Short mmCIF file of C-alpha atoms in Angstrom, two decimals:
data_model
loop_
_atom_site.label_atom_id
_atom_site.label_comp_id
_atom_site.label_asym_id
_atom_site.label_seq_id
_atom_site.Cartn_x
_atom_site.Cartn_y
_atom_site.Cartn_z
CA MET A 1284 3.51 24.27 -11.33
CA PHE A 1285 0.51 22.27 -12.55
CA VAL A 1286 0.10 18.62 -11.42
CA TRP A 1287 -2.59 16.16 -12.48
CA VAL A 1288 -2.50 13.23 -10.02
CA TYR A 1289 -3.98 9.78 -10.47
CA SER A 1290 -3.60 6.27 -8.98
CA GLY A 1291 -4.18 5.46 -5.28
CA LEU A 1292 -4.45 7.91 -2.40
CA THR A 1293 -1.01 7.30 -0.85
CA SER A 1294 0.64 7.56 -4.28
CA ARG A 1295 -1.07 10.93 -4.76
CA CYS A 1296 0.24 12.06 -1.37
CA HIS A 1297 3.78 11.47 -2.62
CA THR A 1298 3.08 13.44 -5.80
CA ILE A 1299 1.49 16.51 -4.23
CA ALA A 1300 4.00 16.69 -1.35
CA GLU A 1301 6.91 16.63 -3.78
CA ALA A 1302 5.21 19.12 -6.13
CA TYR A 1303 4.74 21.50 -3.20
CA CYS A 1304 8.43 21.25 -2.22
CA LEU A 1305 9.61 21.67 -5.82
CA ALA A 1306 7.42 24.74 -6.29
CA LYS A 1307 8.86 26.30 -3.11
CA LYS A 1308 12.40 25.44 -4.14
CA TYR A 1309 12.31 26.77 -7.69
CA GLU A 1310 9.65 29.52 -7.80
CA LYS A 1311 9.95 33.03 -6.33
CA ASN A 1312 6.21 33.18 -5.74
CA PRO A 1313 5.31 29.50 -5.44
CA LYS A 1314 2.06 28.46 -7.03
CA LEU A 1315 0.69 24.95 -7.28
CA THR A 1316 -2.41 23.76 -9.11
CA ILE A 1317 -3.56 20.23 -8.31
CA VAL A 1318 -6.01 18.42 -10.57
CA TRP A 1319 -7.62 15.76 -8.38
CA THR A 1320 -9.70 13.09 -10.08
CA ASN A 1321 -12.41 11.46 -7.97
CA GLU A 1322 -12.55 8.05 -9.64
CA PRO A 1323 -12.68 4.28 -9.00
CA GLY A 1324 -9.63 3.34 -6.94
CA CYS A 1325 -9.60 6.73 -5.20
CA GLY A 1326 -13.22 7.68 -4.69
CA ILE A 1327 -12.75 10.64 -2.38
CA SER A 1328 -12.41 14.40 -2.67
CA TYR A 1329 -9.14 16.20 -1.92
CA HIS A 1330 -10.98 18.36 0.61
CA ASP A 1331 -12.36 15.28 2.40
CA VAL A 1332 -8.80 14.10 3.10
CA PHE A 1333 -6.53 17.05 3.82
CA SER A 1334 -6.55 19.91 6.30
CA LYS A 1335 -6.95 23.47 5.06
CA LYS A 1336 -3.58 24.14 6.70
CA GLN A 1337 -1.85 21.98 4.09
CA PHE A 1338 0.32 24.03 1.68
CA SER A 1339 -1.26 27.21 3.07
CA ASP A 1340 2.00 29.17 2.70
CA ILE A 1341 1.85 29.10 -1.13
CA ARG A 1342 -0.79 29.96 -3.72
CA LEU A 1343 -2.71 26.70 -3.98
CA LYS A 1344 -5.58 25.81 -6.31
CA VAL A 1345 -7.32 22.44 -6.31
CA VAL A 1346 -9.44 21.41 -9.29
CA GLU A 1347 -11.77 18.48 -8.55
CA LEU A 1348 -12.87 16.26 -11.43
CA HIS A 1349 -15.14 13.25 -11.72
CA PRO A 1350 -14.97 10.87 -14.70
CA LEU A 1351 -16.57 12.54 -17.71
CA ASN A 1352 -19.29 9.87 -18.02
CA TYR A 1353 -20.30 10.64 -14.42
CA SER A 1354 -20.65 14.35 -15.24
CA ILE A 1355 -22.72 13.70 -18.35
CA ARG A 1356 -24.96 11.26 -16.47
CA LYS A 1357 -25.52 13.87 -13.75
CA LEU A 1358 -26.24 16.48 -16.41
CA LEU A 1359 -28.93 14.33 -18.04
CA THR A 1360 -30.68 13.28 -14.85
CA ALA A 1361 -34.18 14.71 -14.33
CA ARG A 1362 -33.34 15.72 -10.77
CA CYS A 1363 -30.26 17.72 -11.64
CA GLY A 1364 -31.48 21.12 -10.44
CA ILE A 1365 -29.95 24.53 -11.23
CA ARG A 1366 -27.21 24.26 -8.59
CA ASN A 1367 -26.12 20.78 -9.71
CA LEU A 1368 -26.48 21.78 -13.35
CA THR A 1369 -24.05 24.65 -12.79
CA LYS A 1370 -21.56 22.36 -11.03
CA VAL A 1371 -21.70 19.71 -13.73
CA VAL A 1372 -21.42 22.18 -16.62
CA THR A 1373 -18.50 23.89 -14.86
CA GLU A 1374 -16.80 20.54 -14.41
CA ILE A 1375 -17.22 19.60 -18.06
CA ILE A 1376 -15.91 23.00 -19.21
CA THR A 1377 -12.97 22.71 -16.81
CA ARG A 1378 -12.14 19.24 -18.12
CA PHE A 1379 -12.02 20.50 -21.71
CA LYS A 1380 -9.99 23.55 -20.68
CA ILE A 1381 -7.43 21.25 -19.08
CA LYS A 1382 -7.41 19.02 -22.15
CA PHE A 1383 -6.75 22.07 -24.35
CA TRP A 1384 -4.02 23.36 -22.00
CA ASN A 1385 -2.51 19.89 -21.87
CA ALA A 1386 -2.21 19.86 -25.70
CA HIS A 1387 -0.80 23.40 -25.64
CA MET A 1388 1.89 22.45 -23.10
CA GLN A 1389 2.80 19.31 -25.04
CA LYS A 1390 3.28 21.45 -28.12
CA LYS A 1391 5.62 23.72 -26.13
CA GLN A 1392 7.32 20.59 -24.70
CA TYR A 1393 6.61 21.67 -21.12
CA PHE A 1394 4.54 18.55 -20.51
CA ILE A 1395 5.93 15.58 -18.53
CA ASP A 1396 3.98 12.33 -18.35
CA TYR A 1397 5.29 9.85 -15.80
CA GLU A 1398 3.05 7.08 -17.14
CA PRO A 1399 5.30 4.97 -19.40
CA PRO A 1400 4.24 3.89 -22.90
CA LYS A 1401 3.32 0.23 -23.45
CA GLU A 1402 6.68 -0.60 -25.01
CA VAL A 1403 8.44 0.55 -21.81
CA GLY A 1404 6.12 -1.09 -19.28
CA TRP A 1405 6.02 -0.73 -15.50
CA SER A 1406 9.17 -2.61 -14.50
CA GLY A 1407 12.74 -3.36 -15.52
CA GLU A 1408 15.60 -1.17 -16.71
CA ALA A 1409 13.57 0.54 -19.44
CA TYR A 1410 11.03 1.69 -16.84
CA LYS A 1411 13.76 2.91 -14.46
CA GLN A 1412 15.34 4.90 -17.30
CA TRP A 1413 11.96 6.40 -18.26
CA ASN A 1414 11.41 7.56 -14.69
CA LEU A 1415 14.94 8.98 -14.45
CA ASN A 1416 14.46 10.91 -17.70
CA CYS A 1417 11.19 12.37 -16.34
CA HIS A 1418 12.91 13.42 -13.08
CA ASN A 1419 15.76 15.09 -14.96
CA ARG A 1420 13.49 16.87 -17.46
CA LEU A 1421 11.32 18.26 -14.67
CA LYS A 1422 14.35 19.51 -12.76
CA ARG A 1423 15.79 21.24 -15.86
CA MET A 1424 12.47 22.92 -16.67
CA LEU A 1425 12.04 24.20 -13.13
CA GLU A 1426 15.63 25.46 -13.06
CA ASP A 1427 14.90 27.31 -16.32
CA GLY A 1428 11.80 28.92 -14.78
CA LYS A 1429 9.31 27.12 -17.04
CA LYS A 1430 5.66 26.64 -16.12
CA VAL A 1431 5.42 22.88 -16.25
CA TYR A 1432 2.50 20.48 -16.44
CA VAL A 1433 3.02 17.08 -14.80
CA HIS A 1434 0.81 14.01 -15.15
CA ALA A 1435 1.93 11.64 -12.38
CA TYR A 1436 0.91 8.60 -10.37
CA ASN A 1437 3.57 8.67 -7.62
CA ARG A 1438 7.02 10.23 -7.16
CA ILE A 1439 8.12 13.09 -9.40
CA SER A 1440 11.59 13.68 -7.92
CA ASN A 1441 14.65 11.63 -7.00
CA ASP A 1442 16.03 14.32 -4.68
CA LYS A 1443 16.33 12.72 -1.21
CA LYS A 1444 15.25 15.91 0.57
CA ILE A 1445 12.20 16.22 -1.67
CA ILE A 1446 11.32 12.54 -1.22
CA SER A 1447 11.18 12.96 2.58
CA SER A 1448 8.55 15.69 2.12
CA VAL A 1449 5.59 13.36 2.81
CA LYS A 1450 5.99 14.21 6.49
CA GLY A 1451 4.59 17.63 5.57
CA ILE A 1452 1.23 16.19 4.51
CA VAL A 1453 -1.53 17.39 6.87
CA PHE A 1454 -4.59 15.17 7.07
CA LYS A 1455 -7.87 16.24 8.62
CA GLU A 1456 -7.82 15.98 12.40
CA VAL A 1457 -10.66 13.44 12.44
CA PHE A 1458 -8.36 10.81 10.89
CA GLU A 1459 -5.63 11.42 13.45
CA ILE A 1460 -8.17 11.11 16.28
CA SER A 1461 -9.64 7.89 14.88
CA SER A 1462 -6.23 6.22 14.46
CA ASN A 1463 -5.12 7.29 17.96
CA ASN A 1464 -8.31 5.86 19.46
CA ILE A 1465 -7.82 2.49 17.76
CA LEU A 1466 -4.30 2.09 19.16
CA SER A 1467 -5.04 3.61 22.56
CA GLY A 1468 -4.16 1.36 25.48
CA TYR A 1469 -1.80 -0.89 23.53
CA LYS A 1470 2.00 -1.05 23.74
CA ASN A 1471 4.67 -2.81 21.69
CA ILE A 1472 2.63 -2.58 18.47
CA ILE A 1473 4.00 -3.79 15.13
CA GLY A 1474 2.23 -2.67 11.97
CA VAL A 1475 1.35 -5.35 9.41
CA HIS A 1476 0.22 -4.45 5.90
CA ILE A 1477 -0.97 -7.38 3.79
CA ARG A 1478 -2.06 -6.29 0.31
CA ARG A 1479 -4.14 -8.82 -1.54
CA THR A 1480 -6.87 -7.66 -3.94
CA ASP A 1481 -5.17 -5.60 -6.66
CA HIS A 1482 -1.37 -5.87 -6.64
CA ALA A 1483 -0.08 -8.99 -8.41
CA VAL A 1484 3.59 -8.34 -7.59
CA ALA A 1485 2.85 -7.87 -3.89
CA ILE A 1486 0.68 -10.98 -3.78
CA LYS A 1487 3.36 -13.07 -5.47
CA ASN A 1488 6.30 -11.89 -3.37
CA SER A 1489 4.75 -11.13 0.02
CA THR A 1490 2.75 -14.29 0.63
CA ILE A 1491 0.51 -14.98 3.61
CA GLU A 1492 3.01 -17.66 4.61
CA SER A 1493 5.83 -15.09 4.76
CA PHE A 1494 3.79 -12.90 7.12
CA ASN A 1495 2.82 -15.89 9.25
CA PHE A 1496 6.44 -17.02 9.51
CA THR A 1497 7.70 -13.56 10.49
CA MET A 1498 4.93 -12.81 12.98
CA LYS A 1499 5.29 -16.22 14.63
CA GLY A 1500 9.02 -15.60 15.05
CA ILE A 1501 8.34 -12.22 16.70
CA LEU A 1502 5.90 -13.75 19.18
CA GLU A 1503 8.35 -16.53 20.06
CA LYS A 1504 10.81 -13.84 21.14
CA ASP A 1505 8.24 -11.55 22.75
CA SER A 1506 4.84 -12.97 23.69
CA SER A 1507 3.55 -9.48 24.58
CA ALA A 1508 3.87 -8.20 21.00
CA MET A 1509 0.72 -6.88 19.33
CA PHE A 1510 0.08 -6.47 15.62
CA PHE A 1511 -2.05 -3.80 14.01
CA LEU A 1512 -3.31 -5.44 10.82
CA ALA A 1513 -4.15 -3.42 7.71
CA THR A 1514 -5.35 -5.45 4.77
CA ASP A 1515 -7.70 -4.96 1.82
CA ASP A 1516 -9.08 -8.50 2.11
CA PRO A 1517 -11.69 -9.33 4.82
CA VAL A 1518 -10.92 -13.06 4.48
CA VAL A 1519 -7.27 -12.42 5.33
CA GLU A 1520 -8.28 -10.32 8.34
CA LYS A 1521 -10.48 -13.14 9.65
CA GLU A 1522 -7.76 -15.76 9.14
CA MET A 1523 -5.06 -13.71 10.84
CA LYS A 1524 -7.29 -12.93 13.83
CA GLU A 1525 -7.91 -16.66 14.26
CA LYS A 1526 -4.25 -17.64 13.80
CA PHE A 1527 -2.88 -14.97 16.14
CA ASP A 1528 -5.76 -14.86 18.58
CA GLY A 1529 -5.43 -12.02 21.08
CA HIS A 1530 -2.50 -10.41 19.29
CA ILE A 1531 -4.29 -8.71 16.37
CA ILE A 1532 -5.67 -5.16 16.43
CA VAL A 1533 -7.91 -4.08 13.56
CA GLN A 1534 -10.02 -1.07 12.70
CA PRO A 1535 -13.56 -1.71 14.01
CA ASP A 1536 -16.47 -1.27 11.58
CA LYS A 1537 -14.08 -1.02 8.67
CA LYS A 1538 -15.54 -0.36 5.21
CA TRP A 1539 -13.94 -2.47 2.49
CA GLY A 1540 -13.00 -1.13 -0.96
CA ARG A 1541 -11.65 2.07 -2.54
CA ASP A 1542 -14.51 3.47 -4.61
CA ALA A 1543 -16.75 5.11 -2.00
CA VAL A 1544 -15.88 7.91 0.41
CA GLU A 1545 -16.35 5.80 3.57
CA GLU A 1546 -14.18 3.04 2.10
CA MET A 1547 -11.40 5.52 1.35
CA ARG A 1548 -11.65 6.95 4.87
CA SER A 1549 -11.20 3.46 6.33
CA GLY A 1550 -8.12 2.93 4.17
CA LEU A 1551 -6.62 6.22 5.33
CA ILE A 1552 -7.23 5.38 8.99
CA ASP A 1553 -5.50 2.02 8.46
CA CYS A 1554 -2.53 3.83 6.93
CA LEU A 1555 -2.25 6.29 9.82
CA CYS A 1556 -2.47 3.45 12.35
CA LEU A 1557 0.45 1.75 10.59
CA SER A 1558 2.43 5.00 10.72
CA LYS A 1559 2.04 5.10 14.52
CA CYS A 1560 3.34 1.56 15.16
CA ASP A 1561 6.88 0.78 16.39
CA TYR A 1562 7.82 -0.49 12.92
CA ILE A 1563 6.04 -1.98 9.89
CA LEU A 1564 5.98 -5.36 8.17
CA GLY A 1565 4.92 -4.41 4.66
CA SER A 1566 4.06 -5.81 1.24
CA TYR A 1567 6.55 -5.90 -1.61
CA THR A 1568 6.52 -2.74 -3.81
CA SER A 1569 3.31 -1.43 -2.22
CA VAL A 1570 3.23 2.37 -1.94
CA PHE A 1571 0.73 2.01 0.92
CA SER A 1572 3.42 0.31 3.04
CA THR A 1573 6.08 2.79 1.95
CA PHE A 1574 3.98 5.88 2.60
CA ALA A 1575 2.93 4.73 6.08
CA ALA A 1576 6.59 4.19 7.03
CA GLU A 1577 7.80 7.49 5.57
CA PHE A 1578 4.94 9.51 7.02
CA GLY A 1579 5.47 8.09 10.49
CA GLY A 1580 9.27 8.02 10.27
CA LYS A 1581 9.24 4.28 10.99
CA ASN A 1582 11.40 1.41 9.76
CA LEU A 1583 9.83 -0.74 7.04
CA TYR A 1584 10.58 -4.44 6.64
CA ILE A 1585 9.18 -6.20 3.58
CA CYS A 1586 7.92 -9.74 4.19
CA LYS A 1587 9.28 -11.97 1.45
CA GLY A 1588 9.87 -15.71 1.62
CA ASN A 1589 10.93 -16.92 5.03
CA GLY A 1590 12.26 -13.56 6.17
CA VAL A 1591 12.15 -9.81 5.71
CA GLU A 1592 13.98 -7.23 3.61
CA ASP A 1593 15.18 -4.15 5.49
CA THR A 1594 14.36 -1.08 3.37
CA ARG A 1595 16.60 1.32 5.34
#
């Protein structure tokens, strides 16, 4: 099985975890190749995130790619050096090999692209049907023993057992240690994920007011409650710390953004902290909220209006 993943880090976790389980389920000698693009929105290497123990019981190959313009820029720089020159040339060759193989697999109709065409869009019944067709095609191909190529941004299966596979993701130990240290000494912790900078649907449906209303109601019932706050907006973090003074836990020295390695590490630590809370108040349709809940086996409640939606 060959999977090219894109989109955000937690979305990629869904994809690779499900690809691993599908390979084990349908292949006698499971083999998984992951093409991991290090790009704006997910500016971190696969090997900087996951433990070497992950998927170690199958034949695993990870191909790391930067955007092509990055590779060419590196190639042309005066300080490239022989070692860097070799890496860049190898990356460019690999990218064109994948492009050729991609075209070859499309010709054989073994290619499945989960990204919908413009006329389908990213919501509504047409989008749901597109996704369902992709799920069914992939299942049929795997059942027929085909070597498939998948281009995916999130889930690639609608099998409930496969979907629960994110618990098998193994992050580097340093992230587990960091998240444990942040929450150490606190009890009765509720995770709060407020997404603000890049997700129009989440911003529209899960407003700051809806989080304020829900959190205030929790504190009225239990004044000892603490909230671990994960947000992508430093202004929101400041406002919530002021509004719920003494009840907000945040990651110290957090790096904001998703393009640089340190920024991605901060985001991952936030996600793991959420997964360790008693339950999570999340943002509407945000995979970050969903992944944290699934990975930690915690209940997720979506803040929307003057209340929450139970996702169980």
